[in-house]
Short mmCIF file of C-alpha atoms in Angstrom, two decimals:
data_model
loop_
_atom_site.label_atom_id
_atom_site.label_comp_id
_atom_site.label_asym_id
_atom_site.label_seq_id
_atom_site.Cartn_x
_atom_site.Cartn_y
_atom_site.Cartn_z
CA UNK A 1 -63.58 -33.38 83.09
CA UNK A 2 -60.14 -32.77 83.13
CA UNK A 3 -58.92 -29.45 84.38
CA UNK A 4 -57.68 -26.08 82.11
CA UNK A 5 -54.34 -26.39 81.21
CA UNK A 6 -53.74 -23.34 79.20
CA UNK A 7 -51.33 -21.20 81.16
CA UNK A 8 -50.11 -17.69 80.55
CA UNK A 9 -47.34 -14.64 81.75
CA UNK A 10 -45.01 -15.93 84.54
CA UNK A 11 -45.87 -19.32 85.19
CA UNK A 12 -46.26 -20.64 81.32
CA UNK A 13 -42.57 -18.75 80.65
CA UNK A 14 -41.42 -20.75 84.22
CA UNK A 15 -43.11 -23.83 83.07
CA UNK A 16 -41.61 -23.96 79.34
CA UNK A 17 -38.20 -22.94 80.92
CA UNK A 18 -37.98 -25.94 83.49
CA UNK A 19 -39.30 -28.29 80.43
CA UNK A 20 -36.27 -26.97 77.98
CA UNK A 21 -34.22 -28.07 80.85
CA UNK A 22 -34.91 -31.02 80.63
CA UNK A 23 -34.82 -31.44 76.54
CA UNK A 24 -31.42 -30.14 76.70
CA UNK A 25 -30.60 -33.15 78.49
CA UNK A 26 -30.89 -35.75 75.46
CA UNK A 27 -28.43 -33.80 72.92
CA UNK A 28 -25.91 -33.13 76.17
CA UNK A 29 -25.69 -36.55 77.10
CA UNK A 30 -25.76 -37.85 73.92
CA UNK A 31 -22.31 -35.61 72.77
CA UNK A 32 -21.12 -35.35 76.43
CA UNK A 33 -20.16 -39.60 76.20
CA UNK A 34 -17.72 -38.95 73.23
CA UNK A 35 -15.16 -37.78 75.20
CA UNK A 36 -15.37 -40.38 77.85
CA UNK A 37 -15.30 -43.38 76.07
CA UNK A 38 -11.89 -44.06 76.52
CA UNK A 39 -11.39 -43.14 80.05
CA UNK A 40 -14.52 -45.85 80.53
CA UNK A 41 -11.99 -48.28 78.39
CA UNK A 42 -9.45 -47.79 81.07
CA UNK A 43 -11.43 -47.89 84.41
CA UNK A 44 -13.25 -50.51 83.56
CA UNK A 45 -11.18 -52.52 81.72
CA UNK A 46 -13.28 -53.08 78.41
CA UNK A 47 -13.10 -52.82 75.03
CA UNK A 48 -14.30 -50.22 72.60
CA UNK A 49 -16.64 -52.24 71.22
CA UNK A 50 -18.12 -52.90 74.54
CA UNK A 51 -17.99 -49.13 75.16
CA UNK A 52 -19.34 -48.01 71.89
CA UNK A 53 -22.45 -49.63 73.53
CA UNK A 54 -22.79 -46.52 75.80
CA UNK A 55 -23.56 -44.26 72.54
CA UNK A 56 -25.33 -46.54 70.72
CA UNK A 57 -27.79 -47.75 73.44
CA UNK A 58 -28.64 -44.22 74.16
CA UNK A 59 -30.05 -43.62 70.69
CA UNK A 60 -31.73 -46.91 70.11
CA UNK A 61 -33.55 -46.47 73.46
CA UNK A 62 -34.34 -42.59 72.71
CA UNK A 63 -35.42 -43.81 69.31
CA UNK A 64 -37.97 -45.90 70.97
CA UNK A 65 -39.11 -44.00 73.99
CA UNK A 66 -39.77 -40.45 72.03
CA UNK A 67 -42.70 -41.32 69.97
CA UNK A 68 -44.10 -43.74 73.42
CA UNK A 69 -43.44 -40.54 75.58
CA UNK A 70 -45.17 -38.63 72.88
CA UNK A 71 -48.45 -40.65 72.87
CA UNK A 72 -48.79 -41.01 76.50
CA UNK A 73 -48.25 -37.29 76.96
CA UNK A 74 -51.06 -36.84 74.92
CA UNK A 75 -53.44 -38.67 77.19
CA UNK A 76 -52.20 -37.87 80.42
CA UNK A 77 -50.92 -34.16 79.95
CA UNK A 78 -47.72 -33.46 80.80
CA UNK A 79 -46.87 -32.80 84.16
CA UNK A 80 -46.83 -36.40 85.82
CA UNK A 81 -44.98 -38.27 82.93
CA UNK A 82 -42.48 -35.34 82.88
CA UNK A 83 -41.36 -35.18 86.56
CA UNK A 84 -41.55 -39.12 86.07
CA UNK A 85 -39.10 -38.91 83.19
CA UNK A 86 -37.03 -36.51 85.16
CA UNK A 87 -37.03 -38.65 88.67
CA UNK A 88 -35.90 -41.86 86.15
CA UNK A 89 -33.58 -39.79 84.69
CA UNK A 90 -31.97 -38.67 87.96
CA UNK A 91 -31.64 -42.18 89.41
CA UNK A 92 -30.22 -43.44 86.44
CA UNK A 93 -26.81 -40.10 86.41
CA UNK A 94 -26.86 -40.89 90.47
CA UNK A 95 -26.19 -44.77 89.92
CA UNK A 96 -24.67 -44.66 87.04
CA UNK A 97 -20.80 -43.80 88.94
CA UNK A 98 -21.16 -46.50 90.98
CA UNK A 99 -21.21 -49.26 88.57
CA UNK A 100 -18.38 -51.92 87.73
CA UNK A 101 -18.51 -53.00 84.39
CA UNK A 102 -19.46 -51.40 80.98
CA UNK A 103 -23.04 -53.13 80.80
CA UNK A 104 -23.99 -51.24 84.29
CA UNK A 105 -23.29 -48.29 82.18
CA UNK A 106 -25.21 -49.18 79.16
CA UNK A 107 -28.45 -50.06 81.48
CA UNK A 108 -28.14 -46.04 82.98
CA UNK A 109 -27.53 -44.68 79.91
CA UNK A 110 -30.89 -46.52 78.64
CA UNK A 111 -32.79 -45.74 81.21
CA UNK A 112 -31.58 -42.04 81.28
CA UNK A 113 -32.42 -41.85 77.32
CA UNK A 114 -35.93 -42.78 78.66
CA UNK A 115 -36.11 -40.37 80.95
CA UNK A 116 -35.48 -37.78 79.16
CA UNK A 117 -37.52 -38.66 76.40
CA UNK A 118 -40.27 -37.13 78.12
CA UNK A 119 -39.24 -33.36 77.88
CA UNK A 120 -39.40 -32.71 74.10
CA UNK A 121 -43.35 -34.07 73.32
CA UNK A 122 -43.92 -32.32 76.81
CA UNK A 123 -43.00 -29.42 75.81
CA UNK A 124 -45.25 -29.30 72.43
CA UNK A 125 -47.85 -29.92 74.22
CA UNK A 126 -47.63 -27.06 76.67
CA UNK A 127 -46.34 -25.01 73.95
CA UNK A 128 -50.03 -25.93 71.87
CA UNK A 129 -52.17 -25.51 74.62
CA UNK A 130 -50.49 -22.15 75.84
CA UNK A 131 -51.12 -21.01 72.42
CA UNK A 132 -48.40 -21.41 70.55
CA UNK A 133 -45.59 -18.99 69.09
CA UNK A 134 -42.62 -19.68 66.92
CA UNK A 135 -40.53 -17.62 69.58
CA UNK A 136 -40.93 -20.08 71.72
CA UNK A 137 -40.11 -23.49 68.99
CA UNK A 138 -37.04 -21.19 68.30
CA UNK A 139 -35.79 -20.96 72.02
CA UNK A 140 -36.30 -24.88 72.19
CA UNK A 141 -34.47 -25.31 68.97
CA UNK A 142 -31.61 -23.38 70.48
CA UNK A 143 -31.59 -25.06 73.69
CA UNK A 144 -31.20 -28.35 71.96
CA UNK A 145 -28.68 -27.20 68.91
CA UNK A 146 -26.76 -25.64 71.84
CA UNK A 147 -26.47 -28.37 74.45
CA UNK A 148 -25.29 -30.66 71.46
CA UNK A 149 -22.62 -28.12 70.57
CA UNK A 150 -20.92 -27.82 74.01
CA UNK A 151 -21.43 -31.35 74.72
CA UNK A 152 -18.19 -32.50 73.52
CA UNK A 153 -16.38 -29.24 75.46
CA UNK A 154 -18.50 -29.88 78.45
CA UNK A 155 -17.62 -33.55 78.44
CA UNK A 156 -13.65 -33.05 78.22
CA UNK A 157 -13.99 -30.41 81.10
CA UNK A 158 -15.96 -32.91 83.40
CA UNK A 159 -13.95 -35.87 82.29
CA UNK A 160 -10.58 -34.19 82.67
CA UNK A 161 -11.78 -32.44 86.26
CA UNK A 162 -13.62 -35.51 87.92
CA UNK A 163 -12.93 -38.55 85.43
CA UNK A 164 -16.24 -40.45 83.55
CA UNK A 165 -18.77 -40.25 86.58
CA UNK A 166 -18.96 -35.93 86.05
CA UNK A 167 -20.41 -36.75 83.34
CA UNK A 168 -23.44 -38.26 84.89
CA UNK A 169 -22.93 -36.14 88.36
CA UNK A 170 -23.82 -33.04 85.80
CA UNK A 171 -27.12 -34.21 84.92
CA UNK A 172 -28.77 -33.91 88.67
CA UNK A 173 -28.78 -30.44 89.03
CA UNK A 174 -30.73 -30.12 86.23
CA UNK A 175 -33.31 -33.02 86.42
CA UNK A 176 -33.88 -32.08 90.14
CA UNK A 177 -34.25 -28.54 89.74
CA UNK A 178 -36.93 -29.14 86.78
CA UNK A 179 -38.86 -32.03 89.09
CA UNK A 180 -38.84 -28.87 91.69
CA UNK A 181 -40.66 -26.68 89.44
CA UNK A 182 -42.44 -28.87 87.39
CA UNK A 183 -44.81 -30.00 90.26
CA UNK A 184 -46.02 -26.73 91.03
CA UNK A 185 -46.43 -25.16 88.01
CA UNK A 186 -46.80 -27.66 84.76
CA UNK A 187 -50.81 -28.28 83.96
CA UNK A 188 -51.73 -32.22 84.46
CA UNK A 189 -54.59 -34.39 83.40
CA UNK A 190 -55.97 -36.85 85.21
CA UNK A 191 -55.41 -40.89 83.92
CA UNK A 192 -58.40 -42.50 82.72
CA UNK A 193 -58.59 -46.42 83.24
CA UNK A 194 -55.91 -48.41 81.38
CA UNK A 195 -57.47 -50.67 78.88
CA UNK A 196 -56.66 -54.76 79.12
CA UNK A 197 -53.17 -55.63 76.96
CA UNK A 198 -52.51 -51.70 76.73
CA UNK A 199 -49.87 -49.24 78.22
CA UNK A 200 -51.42 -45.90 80.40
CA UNK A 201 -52.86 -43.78 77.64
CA UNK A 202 -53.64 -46.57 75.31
CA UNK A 203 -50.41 -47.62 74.06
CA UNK A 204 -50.46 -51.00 72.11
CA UNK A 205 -47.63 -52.95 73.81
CA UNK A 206 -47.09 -55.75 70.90
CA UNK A 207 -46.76 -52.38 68.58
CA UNK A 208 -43.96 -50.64 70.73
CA UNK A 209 -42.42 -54.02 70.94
CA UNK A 210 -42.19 -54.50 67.00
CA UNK A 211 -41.06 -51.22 66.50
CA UNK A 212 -37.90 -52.00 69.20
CA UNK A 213 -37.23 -54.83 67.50
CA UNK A 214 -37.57 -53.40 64.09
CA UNK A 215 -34.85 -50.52 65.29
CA UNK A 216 -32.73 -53.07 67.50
CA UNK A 217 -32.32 -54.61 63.81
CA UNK A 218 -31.78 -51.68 61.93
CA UNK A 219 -29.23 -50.39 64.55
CA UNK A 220 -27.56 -54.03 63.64
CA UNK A 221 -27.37 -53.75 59.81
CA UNK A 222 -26.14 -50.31 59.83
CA UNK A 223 -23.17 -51.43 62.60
CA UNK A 224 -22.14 -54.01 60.48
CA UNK A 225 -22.16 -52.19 57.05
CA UNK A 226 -20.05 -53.07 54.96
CA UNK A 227 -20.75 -57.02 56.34
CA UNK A 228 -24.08 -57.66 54.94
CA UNK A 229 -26.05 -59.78 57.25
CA UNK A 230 -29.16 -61.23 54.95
CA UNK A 231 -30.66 -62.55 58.63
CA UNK A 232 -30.71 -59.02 60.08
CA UNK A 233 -31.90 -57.19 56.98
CA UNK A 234 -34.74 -59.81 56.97
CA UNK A 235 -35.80 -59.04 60.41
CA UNK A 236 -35.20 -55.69 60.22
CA UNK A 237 -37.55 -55.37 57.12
CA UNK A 238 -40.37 -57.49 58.37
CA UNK A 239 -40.15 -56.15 61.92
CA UNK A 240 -41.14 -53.08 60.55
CA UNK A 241 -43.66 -53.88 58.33
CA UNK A 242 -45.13 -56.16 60.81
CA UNK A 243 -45.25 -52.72 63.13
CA UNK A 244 -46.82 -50.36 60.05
CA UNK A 245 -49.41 -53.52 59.20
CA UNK A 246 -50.42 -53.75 62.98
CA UNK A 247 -50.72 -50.52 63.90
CA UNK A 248 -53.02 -49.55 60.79
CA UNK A 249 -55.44 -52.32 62.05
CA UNK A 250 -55.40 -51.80 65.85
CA UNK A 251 -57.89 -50.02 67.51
CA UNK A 252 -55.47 -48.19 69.92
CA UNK A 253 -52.44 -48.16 68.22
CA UNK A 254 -48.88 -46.67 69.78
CA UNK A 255 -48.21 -44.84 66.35
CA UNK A 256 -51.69 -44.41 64.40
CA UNK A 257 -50.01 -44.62 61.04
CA UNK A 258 -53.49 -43.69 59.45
CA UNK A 259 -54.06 -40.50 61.09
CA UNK A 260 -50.25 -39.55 59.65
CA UNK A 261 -51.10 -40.67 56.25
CA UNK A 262 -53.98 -39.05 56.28
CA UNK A 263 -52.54 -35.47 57.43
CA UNK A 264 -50.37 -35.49 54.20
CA UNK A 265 -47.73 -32.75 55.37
CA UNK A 266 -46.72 -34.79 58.51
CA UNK A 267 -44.86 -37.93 56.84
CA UNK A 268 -43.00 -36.07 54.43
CA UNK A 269 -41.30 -33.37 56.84
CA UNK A 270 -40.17 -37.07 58.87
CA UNK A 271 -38.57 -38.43 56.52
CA UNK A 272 -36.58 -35.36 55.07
CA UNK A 273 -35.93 -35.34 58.44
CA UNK A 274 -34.35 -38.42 58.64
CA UNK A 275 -32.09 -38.32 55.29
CA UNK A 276 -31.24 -34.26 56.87
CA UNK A 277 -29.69 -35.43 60.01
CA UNK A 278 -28.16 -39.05 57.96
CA UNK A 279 -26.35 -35.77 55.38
CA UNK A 280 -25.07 -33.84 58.80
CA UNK A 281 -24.17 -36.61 61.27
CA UNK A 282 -22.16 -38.56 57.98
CA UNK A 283 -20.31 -34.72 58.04
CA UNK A 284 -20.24 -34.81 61.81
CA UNK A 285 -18.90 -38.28 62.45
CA UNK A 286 -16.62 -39.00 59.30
CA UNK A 287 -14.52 -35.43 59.34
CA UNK A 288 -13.26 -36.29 62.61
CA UNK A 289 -11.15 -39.66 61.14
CA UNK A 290 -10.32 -37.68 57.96
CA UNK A 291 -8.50 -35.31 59.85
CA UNK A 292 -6.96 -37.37 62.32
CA UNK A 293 -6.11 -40.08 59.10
CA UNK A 294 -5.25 -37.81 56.47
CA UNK A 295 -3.72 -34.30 57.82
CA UNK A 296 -2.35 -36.32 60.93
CA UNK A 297 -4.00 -34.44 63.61
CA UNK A 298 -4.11 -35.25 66.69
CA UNK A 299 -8.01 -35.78 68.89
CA UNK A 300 -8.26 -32.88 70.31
CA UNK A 301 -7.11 -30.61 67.37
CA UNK A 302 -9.64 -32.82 65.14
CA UNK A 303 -12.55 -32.35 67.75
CA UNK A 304 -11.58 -28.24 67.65
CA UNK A 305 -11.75 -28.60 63.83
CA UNK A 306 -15.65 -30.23 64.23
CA UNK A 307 -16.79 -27.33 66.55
CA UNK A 308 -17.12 -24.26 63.64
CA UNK A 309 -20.11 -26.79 62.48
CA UNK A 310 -21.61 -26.94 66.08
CA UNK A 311 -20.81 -23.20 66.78
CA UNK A 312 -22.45 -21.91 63.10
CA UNK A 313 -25.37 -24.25 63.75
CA UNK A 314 -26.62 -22.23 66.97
CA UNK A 315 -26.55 -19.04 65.11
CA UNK A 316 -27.99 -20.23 62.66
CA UNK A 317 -30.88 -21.78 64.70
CA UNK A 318 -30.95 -18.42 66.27
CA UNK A 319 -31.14 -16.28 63.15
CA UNK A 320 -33.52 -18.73 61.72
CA UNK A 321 -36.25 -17.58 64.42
CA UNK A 322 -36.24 -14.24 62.84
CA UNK A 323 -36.10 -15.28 58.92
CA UNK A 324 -38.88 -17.21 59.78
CA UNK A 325 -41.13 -13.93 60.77
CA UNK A 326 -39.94 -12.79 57.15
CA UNK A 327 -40.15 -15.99 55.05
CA UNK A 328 -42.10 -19.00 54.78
CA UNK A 329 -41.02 -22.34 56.22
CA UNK A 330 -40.85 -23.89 52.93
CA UNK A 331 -38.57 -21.69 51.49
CA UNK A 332 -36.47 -21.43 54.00
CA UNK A 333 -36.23 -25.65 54.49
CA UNK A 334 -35.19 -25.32 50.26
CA UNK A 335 -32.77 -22.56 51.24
CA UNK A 336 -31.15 -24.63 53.77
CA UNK A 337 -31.15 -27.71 51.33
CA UNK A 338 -29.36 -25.81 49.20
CA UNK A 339 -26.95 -25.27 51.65
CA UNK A 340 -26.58 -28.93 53.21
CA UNK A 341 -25.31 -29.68 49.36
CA UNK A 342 -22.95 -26.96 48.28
CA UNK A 343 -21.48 -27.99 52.05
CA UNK A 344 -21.18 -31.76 51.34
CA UNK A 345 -20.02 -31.31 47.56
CA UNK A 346 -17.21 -29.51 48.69
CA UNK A 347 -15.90 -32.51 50.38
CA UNK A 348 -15.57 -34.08 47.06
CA UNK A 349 -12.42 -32.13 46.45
CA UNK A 350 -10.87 -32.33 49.98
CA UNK A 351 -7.37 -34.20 50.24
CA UNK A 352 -4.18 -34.02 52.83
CA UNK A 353 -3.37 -30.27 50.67
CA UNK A 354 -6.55 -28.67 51.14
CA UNK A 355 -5.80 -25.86 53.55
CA UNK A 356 -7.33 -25.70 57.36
CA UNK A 357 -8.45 -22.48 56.34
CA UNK A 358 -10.78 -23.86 53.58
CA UNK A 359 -11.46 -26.77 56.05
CA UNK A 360 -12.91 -24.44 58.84
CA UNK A 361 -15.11 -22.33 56.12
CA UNK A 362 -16.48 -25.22 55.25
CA UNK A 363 -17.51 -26.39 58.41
CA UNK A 364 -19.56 -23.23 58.83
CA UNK A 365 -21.30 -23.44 55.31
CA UNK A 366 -22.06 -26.81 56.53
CA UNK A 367 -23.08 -25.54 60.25
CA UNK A 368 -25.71 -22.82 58.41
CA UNK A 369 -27.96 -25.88 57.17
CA UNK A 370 -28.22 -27.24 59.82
CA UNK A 371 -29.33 -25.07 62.15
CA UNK A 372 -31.29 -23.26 60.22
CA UNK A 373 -33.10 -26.36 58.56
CA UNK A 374 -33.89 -28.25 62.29
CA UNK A 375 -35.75 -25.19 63.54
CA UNK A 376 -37.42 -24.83 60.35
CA UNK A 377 -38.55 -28.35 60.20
CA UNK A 378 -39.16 -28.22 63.57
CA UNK A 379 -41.69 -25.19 62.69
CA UNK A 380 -43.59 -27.69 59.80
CA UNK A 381 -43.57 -30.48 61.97
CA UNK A 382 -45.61 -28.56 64.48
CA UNK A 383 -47.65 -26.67 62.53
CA UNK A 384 -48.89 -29.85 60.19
CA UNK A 385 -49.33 -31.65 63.38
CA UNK A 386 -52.96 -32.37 64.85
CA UNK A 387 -53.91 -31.11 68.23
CA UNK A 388 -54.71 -34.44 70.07
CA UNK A 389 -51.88 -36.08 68.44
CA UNK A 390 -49.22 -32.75 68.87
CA UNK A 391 -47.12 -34.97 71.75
CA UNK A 392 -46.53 -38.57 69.38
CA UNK A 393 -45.39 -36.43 66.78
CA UNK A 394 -42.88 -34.88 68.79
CA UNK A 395 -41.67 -37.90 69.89
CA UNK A 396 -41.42 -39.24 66.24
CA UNK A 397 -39.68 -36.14 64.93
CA UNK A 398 -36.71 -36.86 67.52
CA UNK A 399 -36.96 -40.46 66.84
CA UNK A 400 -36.00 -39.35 63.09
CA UNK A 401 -33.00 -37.58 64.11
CA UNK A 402 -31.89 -40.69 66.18
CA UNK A 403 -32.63 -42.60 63.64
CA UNK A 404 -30.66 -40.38 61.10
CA UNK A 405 -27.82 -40.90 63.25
CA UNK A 406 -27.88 -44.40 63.32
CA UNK A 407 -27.96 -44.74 59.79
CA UNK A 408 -24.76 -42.30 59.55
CA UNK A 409 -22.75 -44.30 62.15
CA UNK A 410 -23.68 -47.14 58.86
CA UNK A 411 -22.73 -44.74 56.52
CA UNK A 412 -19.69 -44.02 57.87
CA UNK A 413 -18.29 -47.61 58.59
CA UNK A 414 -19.70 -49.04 55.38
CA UNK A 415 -17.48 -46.44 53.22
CA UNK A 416 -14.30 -46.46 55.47
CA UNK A 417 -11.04 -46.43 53.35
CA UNK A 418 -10.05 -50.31 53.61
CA UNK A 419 -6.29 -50.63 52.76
CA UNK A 420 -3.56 -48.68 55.00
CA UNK A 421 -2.54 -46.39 51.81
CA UNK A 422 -6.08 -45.05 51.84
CA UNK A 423 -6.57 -44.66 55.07
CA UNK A 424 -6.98 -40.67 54.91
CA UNK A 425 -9.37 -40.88 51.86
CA UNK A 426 -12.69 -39.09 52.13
CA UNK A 427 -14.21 -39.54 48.45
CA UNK A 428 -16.06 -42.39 48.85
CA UNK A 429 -18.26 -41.24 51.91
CA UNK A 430 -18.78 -37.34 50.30
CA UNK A 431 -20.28 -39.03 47.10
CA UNK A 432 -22.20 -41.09 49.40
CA UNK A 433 -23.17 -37.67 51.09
CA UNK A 434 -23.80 -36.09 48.50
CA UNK A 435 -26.39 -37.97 46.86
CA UNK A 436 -28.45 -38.16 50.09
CA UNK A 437 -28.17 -34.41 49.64
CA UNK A 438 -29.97 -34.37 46.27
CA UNK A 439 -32.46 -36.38 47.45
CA UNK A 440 -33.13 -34.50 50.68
CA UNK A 441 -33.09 -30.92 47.99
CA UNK A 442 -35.25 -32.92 45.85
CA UNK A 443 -37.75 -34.04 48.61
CA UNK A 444 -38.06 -30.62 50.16
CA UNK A 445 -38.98 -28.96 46.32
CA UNK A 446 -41.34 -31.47 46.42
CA UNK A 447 -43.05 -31.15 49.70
CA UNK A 448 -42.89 -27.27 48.90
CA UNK A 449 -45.23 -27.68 45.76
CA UNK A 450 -47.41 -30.58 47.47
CA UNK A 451 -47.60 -27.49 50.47
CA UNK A 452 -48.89 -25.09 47.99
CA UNK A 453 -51.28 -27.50 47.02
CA UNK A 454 -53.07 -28.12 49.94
CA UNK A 455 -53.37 -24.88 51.17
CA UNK A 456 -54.85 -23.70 47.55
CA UNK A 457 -56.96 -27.19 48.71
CA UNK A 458 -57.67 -25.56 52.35
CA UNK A 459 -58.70 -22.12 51.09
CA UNK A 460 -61.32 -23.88 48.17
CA UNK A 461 -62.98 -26.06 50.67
CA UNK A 462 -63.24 -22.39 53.41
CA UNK A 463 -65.40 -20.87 50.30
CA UNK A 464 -67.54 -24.07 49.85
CA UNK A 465 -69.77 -24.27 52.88
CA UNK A 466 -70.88 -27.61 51.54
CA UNK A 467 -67.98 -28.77 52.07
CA UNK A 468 -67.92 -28.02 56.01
CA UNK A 469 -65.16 -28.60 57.90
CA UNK A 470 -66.04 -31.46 60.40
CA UNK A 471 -62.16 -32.20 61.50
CA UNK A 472 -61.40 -30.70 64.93
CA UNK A 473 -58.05 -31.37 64.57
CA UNK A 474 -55.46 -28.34 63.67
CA UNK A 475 -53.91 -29.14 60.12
CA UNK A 476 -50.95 -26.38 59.59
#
């Protein structure tokens, strides 16, 4: 029988603090690279395509590794597959300045997107079993909004101090230092036996496989948008079929599709998830050429132009752990809808007059959103998640983000101004934006009346004692 792992006072806050160390790490290294792609060009003699690799191999290999993190972190606890994450992580930033060509750096930068992976389901999980509190979802939400705000800043610094490898040289302090406390003070749970054909903690290897290749695929359609590749949409699309069909039949799956079907709350709060960060990221990675291609800025005044979004969005993520003591999560995740469109419609009017002033208060309306609507979804996604499966669903709600991104890089690329006298136009991507934003406003009305539903649904069943309640699973 494994041992307790609920913790309290000093050593849970010590604990939680060394594990939002580490889940800093994936939204600072993920920004951090921006800056240093071109100094990487220069070093090392490659291309940008070859060093676009760097950003992109991060989030396909994040994309994968959350929700495979998640699972085994549900079986093993989360002590040994965190330090394990962290030790990975550290070997990858400590070899990472020694390599000699650009595919050395995409291997680290995989392997450190693994590593890191661990921190965010770990941290559920301890969060769950020490009880629970929104104060402390909130704190992680700001840790993570945070890091990915000063990323960019951080990155020049390093870059501009100690070239590319300060980039990586950052990351050890804080990997070690968690490993250091993590030993001691993080519960554990012993590893049963690991089942023929499966992964530690029951992991169905042919499943994570399809679902790599189904986002491998993805990643490929969206990089080549506007191109249309009919071979790559094929395999994308029965990749990841052949993933949902084979995981609803297998007896140990990696993702048991079922049980998220069958807690109703849990798929829709992913995918508004997903079409959320595909609104923000189109905001966060298209702005940057309109300014440079239509008001002629120059890089660095463009990237100062981005950071009133990043900037708004950790107050807002702040702010949002108090309105969420006063209001409930759906309204809130409606409010912030709201938000996400009045931000991206505003685009719609944006050419080389509009004023920087007008430019900048836009960037916070459009900073508000999303702040306030990841720590809110962050809030449903853990309370509609069941207990034995709180770690996979952590790992799943990151992999939407990732995978939000992705699609947005598509996005972006796939409504880029062709012809030199439209090279500063921004229309065509803020319609594009904007109609993901009425379906993400539309989706979240919806899940708020399907909410209301089941918990009129919860409450009949509580004053039918025939109808006993046999699930051991929490349901938020």
């Amino acid at each position: 029988m494994s041992r307790t792992t609920r913790v309290d006072g000093r050593r849970d806050a010590v604990a939680l603090a060394a594990l939002m160390a580490g889940t800093l790490l994936a939204p600072l290294n993920s920004s951090m690279v921006a800056v240093a792609l071109y100094p990487v060009q220069q070093d090392l003699g490659a291309s940008l395509g070859a060093a676009t690799w760097m950003v992109t191999s991060f989030y396909l290999a994040a994309c994968v590794a959350q929700p495979v993190m998640g699972r085994i972190a549900d079986r093993t606890g989360p002590r040994a597959l965190f330090v394990g994450g962290m030790l990975l992580a550290s070997a990858a930033s400590a070899a990472a300045p020694f390599v000699t060509d650009v595919a050395g750096l995409v291997v680290c930068r995989s392997l450190l997107a693994v590593g890191v992976s661990t921190s965010f389901p770990c941290a559920l999980i301890l969060v769950r079993r020490g009880g629970g509190s929104g104060r402390q979802l909130g704190r992680i939400a700001v840790v993570n909004t945070t890091a990915g705000a000063v990323g960019p800043v951080l990155g020049g610094l390093l870059t501009g101090w100690a070239g590319w490898p300060a980039i990586f040289w950052v990351n050890l302090p804080l990997t070690l230092g968690a490993v250091a406390v993590a030993a001691f003070r993080l519960p554990g749970r012993e590893r049963g036996p690991v089942p023929d054909g499966r992964l530690p903690g029951g992991i169905d290897i042919l499943g994570v496989l399809l679902f790599a290749g189904g986002m491998l695929a993805l990643l490929r359609v969206m990089l080549a948008l506007p191109r249309v590749e009919p071979v790559t949409v094929v395999a994308a699309v029965s990749l990841l079929i052949g993933f949902v069909v084979r995981e609803a039949r297998y007896r140990a799956p990696f993702i048991d599709v079922t049980a998220l079907w069958s807690h109703r709350g849990l798929v829709p709060v992913l995918s508004i998830f997903v079409l959320f960060n595909l609104t923000y990221y189109s905001a966060f990675y298209g702005l940057p050429q309109w300014f440079q291609g239509s008001l002629g800025l120059d890089p660095a005044a463009a990237g100062l132009l981005v950071l009133p979004i990043a900037a708004t969005s950790v107050l807002a993520t702040m702010a949002g752990s108090w309105a969420l003591r006063v209001a409930s999560s759906e309204r809130l995740a409606f409010f912030s809808a709201l938000l996400l469109l009045a931000g991206v419609a505003v685009l719609l009017v944006f050419d080389a007059s509009t004023p920087l002033t007008i430019v900048v208060l836009v960037g916070v309306l459009l900073g508000i959103p999303y702040g306030l609507g990841n720590l809110v979804m962050q809030q449903q996604m853990y309370d509609r998640a069941p207990d034995r499966l709180t770690g996979l669903v952590g790992g799943l709600f990151q992999s939407a983000r990732y995978i939000g991104a992705i699609l947005a890089v598509g996005l972006v690329g796939a409504c880029a101004p062709t012809g030199p006298a439209a090279v500063g136009d921004l229309t065509t991507l803020a319609y594009a934006m904007t109609v993901v934003a009425v379906l993400v406003l539309a989706a979240v009305a919806a899940d708020s009346v399907l909410a209301r539903r089941r918990t009129a649904a919860i409450g009949w069943t509580a004053l039918v004692p025939s109808a006993g309640s046999t699930r051991g699973d929490h349901h938020g």
